[in-house]
Short mmCIF file of C-alpha atoms in Angstrom, two decimals:
data_model
loop_
_atom_site.label_atom_id
_atom_site.label_comp_id
_atom_site.label_asym_id
_atom_site.label_seq_id
_atom_site.Cartn_x
_atom_site.Cartn_y
_atom_site.Cartn_z
CA MET A 120 -16.84 -20.69 16.55
CA ASN A 121 -16.79 -23.37 19.25
CA GLU A 122 -14.55 -21.35 21.57
CA GLN A 123 -15.73 -20.64 25.11
CA HIS A 124 -18.59 -18.15 25.17
CA PRO A 125 -19.62 -16.30 28.35
CA TYR A 126 -23.35 -16.99 27.83
CA ARG A 127 -23.45 -20.25 25.87
CA ALA A 128 -22.33 -23.62 27.14
CA THR A 129 -20.02 -25.51 24.82
CA LEU A 130 -21.03 -28.97 23.64
CA PRO A 131 -18.11 -31.38 23.38
CA PRO A 132 -18.21 -34.13 20.74
CA VAL A 133 -19.42 -37.57 21.71
CA PRO A 134 -16.39 -39.46 23.11
CA GLU A 135 -14.67 -42.03 20.92
CA GLY A 136 -15.93 -45.55 21.45
CA VAL A 137 -19.45 -44.50 22.44
CA SER A 138 -22.09 -46.07 20.20
CA ARG A 139 -23.87 -43.42 18.18
CA PRO A 140 -27.40 -43.82 16.86
CA LEU A 141 -28.64 -41.65 14.05
CA TRP A 142 -31.28 -40.00 16.26
CA SER A 143 -31.38 -38.51 19.73
CA VAL A 144 -34.93 -37.64 20.73
CA MET A 145 -34.42 -35.64 23.91
CA ILE A 146 -37.57 -34.75 25.84
CA PRO A 147 -37.22 -31.93 28.43
CA THR A 148 -39.98 -31.93 31.04
CA TYR A 149 -41.17 -29.93 34.01
CA ASN A 150 -44.55 -30.50 35.64
CA CYS A 151 -46.12 -31.80 32.43
CA ALA A 152 -46.50 -35.53 33.11
CA LYS A 153 -50.19 -35.40 32.16
CA TYR A 154 -49.11 -34.65 28.59
CA LEU A 155 -45.98 -36.82 28.58
CA ARG A 156 -47.89 -40.03 27.80
CA GLN A 157 -49.11 -38.53 24.53
CA THR A 158 -45.64 -37.19 23.73
CA LEU A 159 -43.91 -40.54 24.29
CA ALA A 160 -46.61 -42.46 22.45
CA SER A 161 -46.15 -40.24 19.40
CA VAL A 162 -42.42 -41.05 19.33
CA LEU A 163 -42.68 -44.75 20.16
CA ALA A 164 -45.24 -45.22 17.39
CA GLN A 165 -42.45 -44.59 14.88
CA ASP A 166 -39.51 -46.00 16.87
CA PRO A 167 -36.91 -47.56 14.53
CA GLY A 168 -35.13 -49.29 17.43
CA ALA A 169 -32.46 -48.49 20.02
CA GLU A 170 -29.60 -48.84 17.54
CA VAL A 171 -31.07 -46.07 15.41
CA MET A 172 -32.75 -43.83 17.98
CA GLN A 173 -31.95 -42.72 21.51
CA ILE A 174 -35.08 -41.64 23.39
CA GLU A 175 -34.61 -39.96 26.76
CA VAL A 176 -36.68 -37.78 29.09
CA VAL A 177 -34.71 -35.11 30.97
CA ASP A 178 -36.73 -33.74 33.87
CA ASP A 179 -36.03 -30.39 35.53
CA ARG A 180 -36.93 -31.71 39.00
CA SER A 181 -40.70 -31.65 38.63
CA THR A 182 -42.58 -30.84 41.83
CA GLN A 183 -46.21 -31.51 40.88
CA ASP A 184 -46.10 -34.90 39.16
CA ASP A 185 -44.02 -38.01 38.54
CA PRO A 186 -42.56 -38.16 35.02
CA ALA A 187 -40.40 -41.16 35.99
CA ALA A 188 -43.54 -43.22 36.52
CA VAL A 189 -44.85 -42.25 33.07
CA VAL A 190 -41.53 -43.20 31.47
CA GLU A 191 -41.56 -46.55 33.25
CA GLU A 192 -45.18 -47.19 32.25
CA LEU A 193 -44.85 -46.34 28.56
CA GLY A 194 -41.13 -46.75 27.96
CA ARG A 195 -40.83 -50.23 29.48
CA GLY A 196 -37.06 -49.96 29.47
CA ARG A 197 -36.90 -48.45 25.99
CA VAL A 198 -36.93 -44.80 27.13
CA GLY A 199 -34.14 -43.37 29.26
CA PHE A 200 -34.81 -41.05 32.18
CA TYR A 201 -32.63 -38.46 33.85
CA GLN A 202 -33.72 -36.03 36.56
CA GLN A 203 -31.83 -32.89 37.51
CA PRO A 204 -30.59 -32.99 41.15
CA GLN A 205 -32.25 -29.58 41.53
CA ASN A 206 -34.34 -27.28 39.38
CA VAL A 207 -32.05 -25.49 36.90
CA GLY A 208 -34.51 -23.69 34.61
CA HIS A 209 -35.52 -24.67 31.11
CA VAL A 210 -32.51 -23.22 29.26
CA LYS A 211 -30.02 -25.22 31.33
CA ASN A 212 -32.30 -28.24 31.08
CA PHE A 213 -32.11 -27.92 27.29
CA GLN A 214 -28.33 -27.87 27.59
CA THR A 215 -28.42 -31.07 29.63
CA CYS A 216 -30.47 -32.63 26.84
CA LEU A 217 -27.78 -31.66 24.33
CA GLU A 218 -24.98 -32.94 26.55
CA ARG A 219 -26.67 -36.30 27.11
CA SER A 220 -27.43 -36.79 23.41
CA ARG A 221 -25.37 -39.32 21.46
CA GLY A 222 -27.06 -39.22 18.07
CA HIS A 223 -26.01 -37.40 14.93
CA LEU A 224 -29.41 -35.68 14.71
CA ILE A 225 -30.99 -34.07 17.77
CA HIS A 226 -34.70 -33.55 18.18
CA LEU A 227 -35.67 -31.51 21.26
CA LEU A 228 -39.29 -32.46 21.85
CA HIS A 229 -40.96 -30.65 24.75
CA GLY A 230 -42.80 -32.97 27.11
CA ASP A 231 -46.18 -31.49 26.20
CA ASP A 232 -45.77 -31.54 22.40
CA CYS A 233 -46.05 -34.36 19.87
CA VAL A 234 -44.97 -35.57 16.45
CA ARG A 235 -47.10 -37.19 13.77
CA ARG A 236 -46.27 -40.39 11.91
CA GLY A 237 -43.64 -39.76 9.29
CA PHE A 238 -41.80 -37.00 11.16
CA TYR A 239 -38.53 -38.89 11.60
CA ARG A 240 -38.64 -40.60 8.21
CA LYS A 241 -39.31 -37.39 6.29
CA LEU A 242 -36.71 -35.30 8.08
CA GLN A 243 -34.12 -38.07 7.87
CA GLN A 244 -34.60 -38.02 4.11
CA ALA A 245 -33.90 -34.29 4.10
CA PHE A 246 -30.49 -34.76 5.76
CA GLU A 247 -29.67 -37.63 3.42
CA GLN A 248 -30.67 -35.63 0.35
CA LYS A 249 -28.83 -32.45 1.41
CA PRO A 250 -25.83 -33.32 3.64
CA GLU A 251 -24.82 -29.65 3.81
CA ILE A 252 -27.89 -28.54 5.79
CA GLY A 253 -27.49 -27.78 9.48
CA ALA A 254 -31.16 -28.21 10.40
CA ALA A 255 -34.51 -29.25 9.00
CA PHE A 256 -37.99 -28.37 10.19
CA CYS A 257 -41.55 -29.05 9.16
CA ARG A 258 -44.79 -27.19 9.14
CA GLN A 259 -46.53 -27.44 12.52
CA ILE A 260 -50.07 -27.69 13.85
CA LEU A 261 -51.14 -25.74 16.92
CA MET A 262 -53.24 -27.57 19.52
CA ASP A 263 -54.88 -26.58 22.78
CA GLU A 264 -54.75 -28.02 26.29
CA GLN A 265 -57.25 -30.74 25.36
CA SER A 266 -55.15 -31.73 22.32
CA HIS A 267 -57.71 -30.27 19.91
CA TRP A 268 -56.04 -29.14 16.74
CA GLN A 269 -56.39 -25.45 15.98
CA ASN A 270 -54.70 -24.56 12.72
CA PRO A 271 -51.45 -25.27 10.89
CA THR A 272 -48.80 -22.60 10.53
CA TRP A 273 -48.33 -20.90 7.18
CA LEU A 274 -46.47 -22.49 4.29
CA GLU A 275 -42.91 -21.19 3.96
CA GLN A 276 -42.77 -22.43 0.36
CA GLN A 277 -44.85 -24.66 -1.89
CA GLU A 278 -42.47 -27.63 -2.03
CA SER A 279 -40.11 -29.26 0.45
CA GLY A 280 -36.47 -28.27 0.08
CA VAL A 281 -33.75 -25.87 1.19
CA LEU A 282 -35.15 -22.44 2.03
CA SER A 283 -34.00 -19.34 0.17
CA ASN A 284 -33.25 -16.09 2.01
CA TRP A 285 -33.98 -17.92 5.23
CA LEU A 286 -31.79 -15.77 7.49
CA GLU A 287 -33.64 -12.61 6.47
CA ARG A 288 -37.00 -14.33 7.06
CA ILE A 289 -36.32 -15.94 10.44
CA ALA A 290 -34.57 -12.80 11.74
CA VAL A 291 -37.70 -10.66 11.51
CA GLU A 292 -40.15 -13.17 12.99
CA GLN A 293 -40.18 -16.38 15.04
CA ARG A 294 -41.35 -18.93 12.47
CA ILE A 295 -40.32 -22.22 14.14
CA GLN A 296 -41.62 -23.98 17.22
CA THR A 297 -39.07 -26.28 18.85
CA PRO A 298 -40.86 -29.64 18.35
CA SER A 299 -40.81 -29.16 14.58
CA ILE A 300 -37.04 -28.77 14.12
CA VAL A 301 -34.14 -31.23 14.01
CA VAL A 302 -30.52 -30.04 14.26
CA ARG A 303 -27.26 -31.84 13.54
CA ARG A 304 -25.37 -32.40 16.77
CA GLU A 305 -22.19 -31.06 15.17
CA VAL A 306 -24.00 -27.75 14.60
CA TYR A 307 -24.55 -27.36 18.34
CA GLU A 308 -20.93 -28.44 18.85
CA LYS A 309 -19.78 -25.62 16.59
CA LEU A 310 -22.21 -22.86 17.55
CA GLY A 311 -22.70 -23.61 21.25
CA GLY A 312 -25.87 -24.10 23.25
CA PHE A 313 -28.82 -21.84 23.94
CA ASP A 314 -27.95 -18.34 25.16
CA ASN A 315 -28.56 -18.13 28.92
CA ARG A 316 -29.22 -14.37 28.77
CA LEU A 317 -32.60 -15.25 27.31
CA SER A 318 -35.57 -16.72 29.13
CA TRP A 319 -38.32 -16.83 26.49
CA SER A 320 -36.81 -16.29 23.03
CA GLU A 321 -33.71 -18.47 23.40
CA ASP A 322 -35.03 -20.79 20.68
CA TRP A 323 -35.58 -17.95 18.19
CA GLU A 324 -32.04 -16.66 18.74
CA MET A 325 -30.72 -20.20 18.14
CA TRP A 326 -32.63 -20.62 14.88
CA VAL A 327 -31.29 -17.26 13.65
CA ARG A 328 -27.76 -18.30 14.66
CA ILE A 329 -28.08 -21.56 12.74
CA ALA A 330 -29.53 -19.80 9.68
CA ALA A 331 -26.54 -17.43 9.67
CA ASN A 332 -24.18 -20.39 9.36
CA TYR A 333 -25.98 -23.22 7.54
CA PRO A 334 -28.63 -23.92 4.91
CA VAL A 335 -31.95 -25.05 6.42
CA TRP A 336 -34.49 -27.52 4.97
CA TYR A 337 -38.26 -27.10 5.10
CA GLU A 338 -40.76 -29.96 4.98
CA VAL A 339 -44.18 -28.80 3.80
CA GLU A 340 -46.16 -31.57 5.52
CA PRO A 341 -47.33 -30.58 9.04
CA LEU A 342 -45.73 -33.34 11.14
CA ALA A 343 -45.31 -31.63 14.55
CA LEU A 344 -47.94 -30.63 17.11
CA TYR A 345 -47.25 -27.62 19.32
CA ARG A 346 -49.39 -27.24 22.44
CA MET A 347 -50.58 -23.83 23.62
CA HIS A 348 -51.89 -23.48 27.16
CA SER A 349 -52.32 -20.69 29.66
CA ASN A 350 -50.14 -22.24 32.37
CA SER A 351 -47.11 -22.56 30.14
CA SER A 352 -43.98 -20.46 30.61
CA SER A 353 -45.11 -18.47 27.56
CA GLY A 354 -48.34 -17.54 29.32
CA ARG A 355 -46.50 -16.42 32.44
CA HIS A 356 -44.00 -14.36 30.47
CA MET A 357 -46.77 -12.63 28.56
CA ARG A 358 -48.63 -11.63 31.71
CA THR A 359 -45.52 -9.89 33.05
CA GLY A 360 -44.29 -8.45 29.75
CA GLU A 361 -41.08 -10.45 30.01
CA ASN A 362 -41.75 -11.94 26.58
CA MET A 363 -41.28 -8.55 24.89
CA ARG A 364 -38.29 -7.61 27.02
CA ASP A 365 -36.66 -10.91 26.10
CA VAL A 366 -37.42 -10.38 22.41
CA ARG A 367 -35.55 -7.07 22.53
CA ARG A 368 -32.59 -8.80 24.16
CA ALA A 369 -32.58 -11.49 21.47
CA ILE A 370 -32.61 -8.92 18.69
CA GLU A 371 -29.66 -7.09 20.24
CA ILE A 372 -27.76 -10.39 20.46
CA PHE A 373 -28.30 -11.60 16.91
CA GLN A 374 -27.97 -8.28 15.12
CA SER A 375 -24.27 -9.06 14.65
CA TYR A 376 -25.15 -12.28 12.76
CA LEU A 377 -26.99 -10.35 10.05
CA PRO A 378 -25.52 -8.99 6.80
CA GLN A 379 -24.23 -5.49 7.37
CA THR A 380 -25.96 -4.28 4.21
CA ASN A 381 -29.44 -4.71 5.68
CA ALA A 382 -28.98 -5.52 9.38
CA ASN A 383 -30.62 -2.30 10.58
CA GLN A 384 -33.58 -2.78 8.26
CA LEU A 385 -34.10 -6.35 9.48
CA VAL A 386 -33.80 -5.35 13.12
CA ASN A 387 -36.34 -2.55 12.70
CA GLN A 388 -38.72 -4.89 10.91
CA ALA A 389 -38.34 -7.48 13.69
CA ARG A 390 -39.22 -4.87 16.31
CA VAL A 391 -42.30 -3.76 14.35
CA ASN A 392 -43.44 -7.36 13.81
CA TRP A 393 -43.20 -8.24 17.49
CA ALA A 394 -45.00 -5.07 18.54
CA LEU A 395 -47.81 -5.79 16.07
CA ASP A 396 -48.01 -9.40 17.26
CA ALA A 397 -48.38 -8.27 20.86
CA ILE A 398 -51.03 -5.68 20.01
CA GLY A 399 -52.91 -7.78 17.48
CA TYR A 400 -52.79 -11.16 19.21
CA THR A 401 -51.60 -11.16 22.82
CA VAL A 402 -53.42 -8.08 24.11
CA PRO A 403 -56.85 -9.08 22.69
CA GLN A 404 -56.50 -12.47 24.41
CA MET A 405 -55.82 -10.72 27.70
CA LEU A 406 -58.81 -8.45 27.21
CA ASP A 407 -60.97 -11.51 26.51
CA ARG A 408 -59.99 -12.67 30.00
CA GLU A 409 -60.60 -9.15 31.34
CA ASP A 410 -56.99 -8.94 32.47
CA LEU A 411 -56.54 -5.21 31.94
CA ALA A 412 -53.36 -5.00 34.01
CA ALA A 413 -51.56 -7.61 31.87
CA ALA A 414 -52.88 -6.02 28.68
CA THR A 415 -51.53 -2.63 29.76
CA ILE A 416 -48.09 -4.09 30.52
CA GLN A 417 -48.02 -5.83 27.15
CA ILE A 418 -48.86 -2.58 25.33
CA GLN A 419 -46.16 -0.68 27.22
CA GLU A 420 -43.55 -3.30 26.32
CA ALA A 421 -44.73 -3.42 22.70
CA LEU A 422 -44.22 0.33 22.38
CA LYS A 423 -40.67 -0.08 23.66
CA CYS A 424 -40.15 -2.41 20.71
CA SER A 425 -41.52 0.01 18.15
CA ARG A 426 -43.44 3.27 17.94
CA SER A 427 -43.89 3.14 14.20
CA LEU A 428 -47.00 4.69 12.69
CA LYS A 429 -48.32 1.22 11.86
CA VAL A 430 -47.97 0.15 15.49
CA ILE A 431 -49.61 3.33 16.83
CA ARG A 432 -52.55 2.95 14.43
CA SER A 433 -53.08 -0.66 15.51
CA LEU A 434 -53.45 0.53 19.11
CA ILE A 435 -56.51 2.73 18.51
CA PRO A 436 -59.21 0.00 18.55
CA LEU A 437 -57.56 -1.64 21.55
CA ILE A 438 -57.56 1.58 23.57
CA LEU A 439 -61.25 2.08 22.77
CA ARG A 440 -61.97 -1.49 23.84
CA MET A 441 -60.02 -1.08 27.07
CA GLY A 442 -61.90 2.13 27.82
CA LYS A 443 -65.23 0.34 27.46
CA GLN A 444 -64.06 -2.46 29.75
CA LEU A 445 -62.93 0.03 32.37
CA ILE A 446 -66.28 1.79 32.26
CA LEU A 447 -68.17 -1.51 32.54
CA ARG A 448 -65.99 -2.60 35.44
CA GLU A 449 -66.66 0.71 37.24
CA VAL A 450 -70.42 0.38 36.67
CA LYS A 451 -70.40 -3.17 38.03
CA ASN A 452 -68.41 -2.13 41.10
CA ASN A 453 -70.79 0.77 41.79
CA PHE A 454 -73.81 -1.50 41.33
CA ARG A 455 -72.40 -4.01 43.82
CA ALA A 456 -71.78 -1.16 46.30
CA ILE A 457 -75.41 -0.07 45.99
CA LEU A 458 -76.70 -3.60 46.56
CA THR A 459 -74.57 -4.06 49.67
CA PHE A 460 -75.40 -0.62 51.11
#
């Protein structure tokens, strides 16, 4: 499956004679140096040494800060740094991370996320215990821009181990954030890199692709911290509706990976789940910020995902809420006009 693909870069094996650590912790960055200190500190706190772990920051030509200075300050020669000659976008920057990795296990850790103590030890044990797995991930904790913890994600199962029916579960819903997952380098070598047709859900498509080809391990302890903030690429994609358009593209791409016996059922369920997520989570957040235009776009894109009865019913309270906000906005505008008359 490692033949040339029109939308996925191939990853050649590490050349003979190159020293290979067990770990490659590859940290893609772009204009997030204010968080990078915390990210690097979380890795260096459990650093087993250069012979065991490669640590490298790969910057997509940041324009608003200086990640090289942060690497020099905290890394003190221990952390590598590479900067793209020009901005290439996050998907190609991920590919550069894969290409520059030398380790047997690759951890892509975004420059604004973190890991907790025990992350590398626990996931290393998973690969040692089950050599057949292609990837392992842990439960994750969501945090905000100030690094305040919000809540952990749900438990996939009660005990750590290989997941059952994982392809069917990951195909209908994005259940993994990138900082929580570790993938064997040889898996990327076989399956190829992230699909460049995608701009927001490229990670989800990759996790489905891996699940279609390999067993996956789950660690129940929450050992990864995923940061949510309004200025992230996720926030920008949601305001334009590109998140939902990209989700539909991802589903079309990975439908062929699914068992023929229930592929259509899984695809339909995925579309319903994403529509409900947009209507139940994303749109209310936009309404809290009184961003009616973005909320309207998100609803339109959600309905292109699914017009099931469940989705339509979930829209009713939102439409009522939007109507009230429109009326209040009109009253405020009229009141201002009277005062300035």
